[in-house]
C-alpha atoms as a PDB file:
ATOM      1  CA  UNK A   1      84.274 120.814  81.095  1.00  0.00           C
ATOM      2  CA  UNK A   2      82.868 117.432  82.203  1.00  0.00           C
ATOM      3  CA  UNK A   3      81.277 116.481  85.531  1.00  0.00           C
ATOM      4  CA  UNK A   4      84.633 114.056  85.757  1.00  0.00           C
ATOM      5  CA  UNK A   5      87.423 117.042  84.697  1.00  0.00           C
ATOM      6  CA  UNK A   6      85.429 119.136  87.426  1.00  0.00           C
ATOM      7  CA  UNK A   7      85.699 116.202  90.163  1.00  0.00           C
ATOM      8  CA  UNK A   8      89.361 116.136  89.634  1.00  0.00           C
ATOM      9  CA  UNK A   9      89.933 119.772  89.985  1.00  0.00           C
ATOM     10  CA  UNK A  10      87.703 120.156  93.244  1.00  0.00           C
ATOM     11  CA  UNK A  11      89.784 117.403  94.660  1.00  0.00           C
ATOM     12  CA  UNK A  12      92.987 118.603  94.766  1.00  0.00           C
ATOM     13  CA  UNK A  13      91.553 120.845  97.202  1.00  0.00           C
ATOM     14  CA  UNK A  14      90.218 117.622  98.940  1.00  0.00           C
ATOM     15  CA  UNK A  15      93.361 115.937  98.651  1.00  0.00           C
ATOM     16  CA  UNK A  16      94.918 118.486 100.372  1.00  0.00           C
ATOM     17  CA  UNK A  17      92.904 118.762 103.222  1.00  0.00           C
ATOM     18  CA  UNK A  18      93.107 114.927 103.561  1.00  0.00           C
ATOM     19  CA  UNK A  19      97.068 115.135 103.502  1.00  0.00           C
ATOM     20  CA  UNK A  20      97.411 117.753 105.987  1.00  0.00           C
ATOM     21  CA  UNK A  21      94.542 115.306 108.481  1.00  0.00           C
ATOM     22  CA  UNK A  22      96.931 112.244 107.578  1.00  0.00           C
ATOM     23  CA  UNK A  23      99.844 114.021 108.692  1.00  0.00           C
ATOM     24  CA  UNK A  24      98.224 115.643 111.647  1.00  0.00           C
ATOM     25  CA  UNK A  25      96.971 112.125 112.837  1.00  0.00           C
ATOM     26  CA  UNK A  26     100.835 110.907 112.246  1.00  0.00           C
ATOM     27  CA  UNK A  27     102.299 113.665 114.459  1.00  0.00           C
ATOM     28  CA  UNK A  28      99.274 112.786 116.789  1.00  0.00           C
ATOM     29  CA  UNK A  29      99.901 109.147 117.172  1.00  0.00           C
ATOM     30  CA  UNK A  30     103.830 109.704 117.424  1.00  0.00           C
ATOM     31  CA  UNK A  31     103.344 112.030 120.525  1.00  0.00           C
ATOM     32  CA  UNK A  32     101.242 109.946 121.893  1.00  0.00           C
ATOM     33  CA  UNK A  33     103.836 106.753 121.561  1.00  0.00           C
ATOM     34  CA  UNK A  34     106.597 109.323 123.000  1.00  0.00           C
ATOM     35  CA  UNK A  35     103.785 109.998 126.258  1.00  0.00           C
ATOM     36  CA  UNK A  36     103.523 105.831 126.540  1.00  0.00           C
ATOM     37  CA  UNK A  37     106.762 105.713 127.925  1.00  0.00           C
ATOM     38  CA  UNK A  38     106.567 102.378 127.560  1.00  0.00           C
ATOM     39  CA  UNK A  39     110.459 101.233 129.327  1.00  0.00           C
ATOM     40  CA  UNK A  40     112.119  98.712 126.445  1.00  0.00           C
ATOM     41  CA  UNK A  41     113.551  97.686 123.047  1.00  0.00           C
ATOM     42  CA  UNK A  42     110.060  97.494 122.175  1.00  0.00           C
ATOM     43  CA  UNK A  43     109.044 101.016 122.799  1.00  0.00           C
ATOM     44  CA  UNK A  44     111.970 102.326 121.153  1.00  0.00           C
ATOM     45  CA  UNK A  45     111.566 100.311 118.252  1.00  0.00           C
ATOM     46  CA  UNK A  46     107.844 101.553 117.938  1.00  0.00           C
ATOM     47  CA  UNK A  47     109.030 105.474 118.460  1.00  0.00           C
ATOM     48  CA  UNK A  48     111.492 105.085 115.918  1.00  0.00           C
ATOM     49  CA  UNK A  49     109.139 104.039 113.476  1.00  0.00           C
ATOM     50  CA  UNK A  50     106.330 106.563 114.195  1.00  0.00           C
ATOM     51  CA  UNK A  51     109.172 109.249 113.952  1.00  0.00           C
ATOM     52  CA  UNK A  52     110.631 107.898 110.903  1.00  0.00           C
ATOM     53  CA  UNK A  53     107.582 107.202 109.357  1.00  0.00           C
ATOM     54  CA  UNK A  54     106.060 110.598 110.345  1.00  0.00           C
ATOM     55  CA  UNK A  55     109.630 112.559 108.794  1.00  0.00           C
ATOM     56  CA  UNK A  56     109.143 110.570 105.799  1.00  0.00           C
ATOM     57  CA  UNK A  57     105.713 111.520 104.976  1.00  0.00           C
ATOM     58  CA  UNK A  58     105.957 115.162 105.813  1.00  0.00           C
ATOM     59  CA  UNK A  59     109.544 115.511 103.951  1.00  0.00           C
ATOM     60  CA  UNK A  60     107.676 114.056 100.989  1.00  0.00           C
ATOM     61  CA  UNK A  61     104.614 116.135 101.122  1.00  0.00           C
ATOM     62  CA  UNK A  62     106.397 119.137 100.931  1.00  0.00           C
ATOM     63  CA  UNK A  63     108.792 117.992  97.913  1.00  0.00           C
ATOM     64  CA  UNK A  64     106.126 117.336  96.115  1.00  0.00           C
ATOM     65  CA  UNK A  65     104.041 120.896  96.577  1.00  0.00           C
ATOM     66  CA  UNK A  66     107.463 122.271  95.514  1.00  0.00           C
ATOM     67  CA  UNK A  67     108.522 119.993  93.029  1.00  0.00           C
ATOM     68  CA  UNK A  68     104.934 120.285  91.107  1.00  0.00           C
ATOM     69  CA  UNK A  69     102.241 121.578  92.963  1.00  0.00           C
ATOM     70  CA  UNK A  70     103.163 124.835  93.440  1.00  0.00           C
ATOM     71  CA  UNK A  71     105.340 125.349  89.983  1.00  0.00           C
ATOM     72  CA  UNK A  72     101.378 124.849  88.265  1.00  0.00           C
ATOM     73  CA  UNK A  73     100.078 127.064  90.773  1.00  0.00           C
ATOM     74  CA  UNK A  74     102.427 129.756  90.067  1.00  0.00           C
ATOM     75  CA  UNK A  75     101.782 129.626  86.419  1.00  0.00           C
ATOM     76  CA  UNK A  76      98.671 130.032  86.557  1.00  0.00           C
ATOM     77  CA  UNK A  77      98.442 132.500  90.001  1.00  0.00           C
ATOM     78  CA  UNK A  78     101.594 134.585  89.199  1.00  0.00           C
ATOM     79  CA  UNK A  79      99.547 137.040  91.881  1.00  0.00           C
ATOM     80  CA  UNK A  80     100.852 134.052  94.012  1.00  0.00           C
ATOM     81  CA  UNK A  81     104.463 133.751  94.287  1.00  0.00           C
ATOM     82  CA  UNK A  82     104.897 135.492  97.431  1.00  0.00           C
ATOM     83  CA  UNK A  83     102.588 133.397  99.239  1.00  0.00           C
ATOM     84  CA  UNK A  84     104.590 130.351  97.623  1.00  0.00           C
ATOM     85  CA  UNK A  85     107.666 131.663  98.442  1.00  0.00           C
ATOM     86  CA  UNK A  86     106.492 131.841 102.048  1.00  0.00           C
ATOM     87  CA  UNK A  87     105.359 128.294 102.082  1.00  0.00           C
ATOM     88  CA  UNK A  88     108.932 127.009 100.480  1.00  0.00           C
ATOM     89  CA  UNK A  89     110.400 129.118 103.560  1.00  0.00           C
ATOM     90  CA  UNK A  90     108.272 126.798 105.837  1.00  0.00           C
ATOM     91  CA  UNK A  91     109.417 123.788 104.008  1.00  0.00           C
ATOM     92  CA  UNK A  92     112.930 124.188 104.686  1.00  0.00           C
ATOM     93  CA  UNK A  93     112.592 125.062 108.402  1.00  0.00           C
ATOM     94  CA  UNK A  94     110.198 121.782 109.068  1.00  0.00           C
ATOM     95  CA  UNK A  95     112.836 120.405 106.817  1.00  0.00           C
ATOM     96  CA  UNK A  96     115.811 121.388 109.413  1.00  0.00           C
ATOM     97  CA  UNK A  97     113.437 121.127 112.717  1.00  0.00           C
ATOM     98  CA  UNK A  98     113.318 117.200 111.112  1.00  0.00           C
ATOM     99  CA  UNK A  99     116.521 116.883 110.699  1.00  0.00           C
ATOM    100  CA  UNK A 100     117.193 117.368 114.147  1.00  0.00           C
ATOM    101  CA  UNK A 101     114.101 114.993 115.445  1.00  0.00           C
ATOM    102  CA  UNK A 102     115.774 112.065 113.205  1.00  0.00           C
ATOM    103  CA  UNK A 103     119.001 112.692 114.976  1.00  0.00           C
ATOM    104  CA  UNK A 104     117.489 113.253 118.387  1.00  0.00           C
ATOM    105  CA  UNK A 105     116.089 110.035 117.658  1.00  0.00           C
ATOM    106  CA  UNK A 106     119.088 108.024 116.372  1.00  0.00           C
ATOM    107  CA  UNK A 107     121.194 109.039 119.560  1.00  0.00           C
ATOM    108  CA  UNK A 108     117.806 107.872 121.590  1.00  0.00           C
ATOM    109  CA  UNK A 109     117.341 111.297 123.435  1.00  0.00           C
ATOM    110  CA  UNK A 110     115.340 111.268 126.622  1.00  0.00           C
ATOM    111  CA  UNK A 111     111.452 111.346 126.045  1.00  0.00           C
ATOM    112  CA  UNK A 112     111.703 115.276 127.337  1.00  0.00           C
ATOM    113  CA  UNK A 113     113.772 116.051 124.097  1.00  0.00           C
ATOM    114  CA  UNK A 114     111.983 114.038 121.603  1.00  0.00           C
ATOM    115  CA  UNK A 115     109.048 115.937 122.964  1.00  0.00           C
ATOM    116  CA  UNK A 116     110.661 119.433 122.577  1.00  0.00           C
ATOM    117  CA  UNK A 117     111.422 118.557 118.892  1.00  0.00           C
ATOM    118  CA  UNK A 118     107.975 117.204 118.361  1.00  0.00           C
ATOM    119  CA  UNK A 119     106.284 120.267 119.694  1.00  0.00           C
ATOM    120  CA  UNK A 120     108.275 122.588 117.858  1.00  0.00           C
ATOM    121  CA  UNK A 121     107.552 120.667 114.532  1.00  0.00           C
ATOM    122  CA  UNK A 122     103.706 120.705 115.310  1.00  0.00           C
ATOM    123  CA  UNK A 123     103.660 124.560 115.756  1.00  0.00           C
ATOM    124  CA  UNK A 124     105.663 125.604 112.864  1.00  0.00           C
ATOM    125  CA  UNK A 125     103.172 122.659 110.648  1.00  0.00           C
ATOM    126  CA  UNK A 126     100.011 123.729 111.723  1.00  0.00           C
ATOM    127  CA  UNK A 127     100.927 127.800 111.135  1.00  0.00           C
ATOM    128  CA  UNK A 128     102.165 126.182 107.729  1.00  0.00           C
ATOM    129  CA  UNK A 129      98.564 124.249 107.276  1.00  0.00           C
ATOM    130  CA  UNK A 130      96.952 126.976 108.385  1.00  0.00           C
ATOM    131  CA  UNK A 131      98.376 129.440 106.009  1.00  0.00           C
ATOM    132  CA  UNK A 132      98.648 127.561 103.061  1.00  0.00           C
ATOM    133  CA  UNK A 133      94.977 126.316 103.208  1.00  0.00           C
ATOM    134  CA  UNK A 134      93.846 129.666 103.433  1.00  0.00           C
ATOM    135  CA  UNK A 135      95.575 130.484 100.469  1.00  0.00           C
ATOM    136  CA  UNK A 136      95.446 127.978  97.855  1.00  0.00           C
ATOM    137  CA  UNK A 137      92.375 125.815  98.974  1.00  0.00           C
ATOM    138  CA  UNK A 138      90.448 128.590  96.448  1.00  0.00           C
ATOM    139  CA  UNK A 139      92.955 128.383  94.006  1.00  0.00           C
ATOM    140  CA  UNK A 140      92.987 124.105  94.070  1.00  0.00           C
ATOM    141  CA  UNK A 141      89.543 123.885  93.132  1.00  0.00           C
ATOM    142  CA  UNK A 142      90.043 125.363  89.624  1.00  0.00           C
ATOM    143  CA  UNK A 143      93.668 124.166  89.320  1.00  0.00           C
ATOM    144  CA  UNK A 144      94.145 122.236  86.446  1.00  0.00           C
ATOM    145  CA  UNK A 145      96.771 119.752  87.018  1.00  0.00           C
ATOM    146  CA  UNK A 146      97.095 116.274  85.747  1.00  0.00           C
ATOM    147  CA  UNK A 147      99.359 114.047  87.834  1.00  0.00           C
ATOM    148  CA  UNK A 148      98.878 111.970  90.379  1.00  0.00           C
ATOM    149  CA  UNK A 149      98.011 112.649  94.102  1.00  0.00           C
ATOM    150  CA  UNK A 150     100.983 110.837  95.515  1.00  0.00           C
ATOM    151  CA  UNK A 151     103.361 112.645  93.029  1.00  0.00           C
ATOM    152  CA  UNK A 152     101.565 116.188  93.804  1.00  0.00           C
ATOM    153  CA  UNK A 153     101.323 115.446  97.439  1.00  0.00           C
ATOM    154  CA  UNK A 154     103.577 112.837  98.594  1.00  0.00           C
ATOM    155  CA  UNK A 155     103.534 109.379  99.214  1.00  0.00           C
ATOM    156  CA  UNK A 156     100.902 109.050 102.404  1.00  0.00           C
END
């Protein structure tokens, strides 16, 4: 194995740990728009980006562990697939728990709710990070998987 096939397998465990610090900064800096409380258009307009934005990102991290992350981590890990399983589990309840922030947001809910729905999100995603780093950080640095980071782990 070369120096440069042994960079790219230690990063995915890098990559990783960036994504989750991306979207923990995201969820930061949308809370922290929601605690402005800036009155007018403009807040809102701001809010609904950082939500969107934030939804978006998350949503598309998680496809992308399931769609072909964690497939290649299964096949080579078969020891694995009940800690994978557990992670998909995750997925789908961030998955519903952002459902209902993007419609909390499109019927402009009070700052309270938004907050509720943010809070709830954070917990369940750092458990999630948590969990899932503990797991398959190990795993990542040997993982041999050629794709790209944005396909693997979403479009950040």
């Amino acid at each position: 194995m070369t120096e440069r096939e042994t960079t790219r397998l230690v990063a995915w465990s890098q990559e990783l740990r960036q994504v989750h610090h991306r979207l923990r900064e995201a969820l930061h800096l949308t809370r922290m728009s929601l605690a402005d409380g800036t009155p007018g258009e403009s807040a809102t307009r701001e809010l609904l980006l950082y939500c969107h934005g934030f939804c978006a990102a998350l949503d598309g991290h998680h496809q992308g562990e399931d769609r072909t992350l964690f497939p290649a981590i299964a096949a080579a890990h078969p020891e694995l697939r009940p800690v994978l399983r557990a992670l998909e589990q995750d997925h789908s309840m961030i998955a519903h728990l952002l459902g209902g922030l993007r419609a909390a947001v499109e019927r402009a809910a009070p700052p309270e709710e938004l907050d509720q729905h943010l809070e709830g999100i954070a917990a369940i995603m750092e458990n999630h990070f948590r969990y899932e780093e503990r797991q398959l950080l190990t795993v990542l640095e040997a993982l041999e998987l050629s794709a790209e980071p944005r396909e693997v782990l979403g479009p950040l």
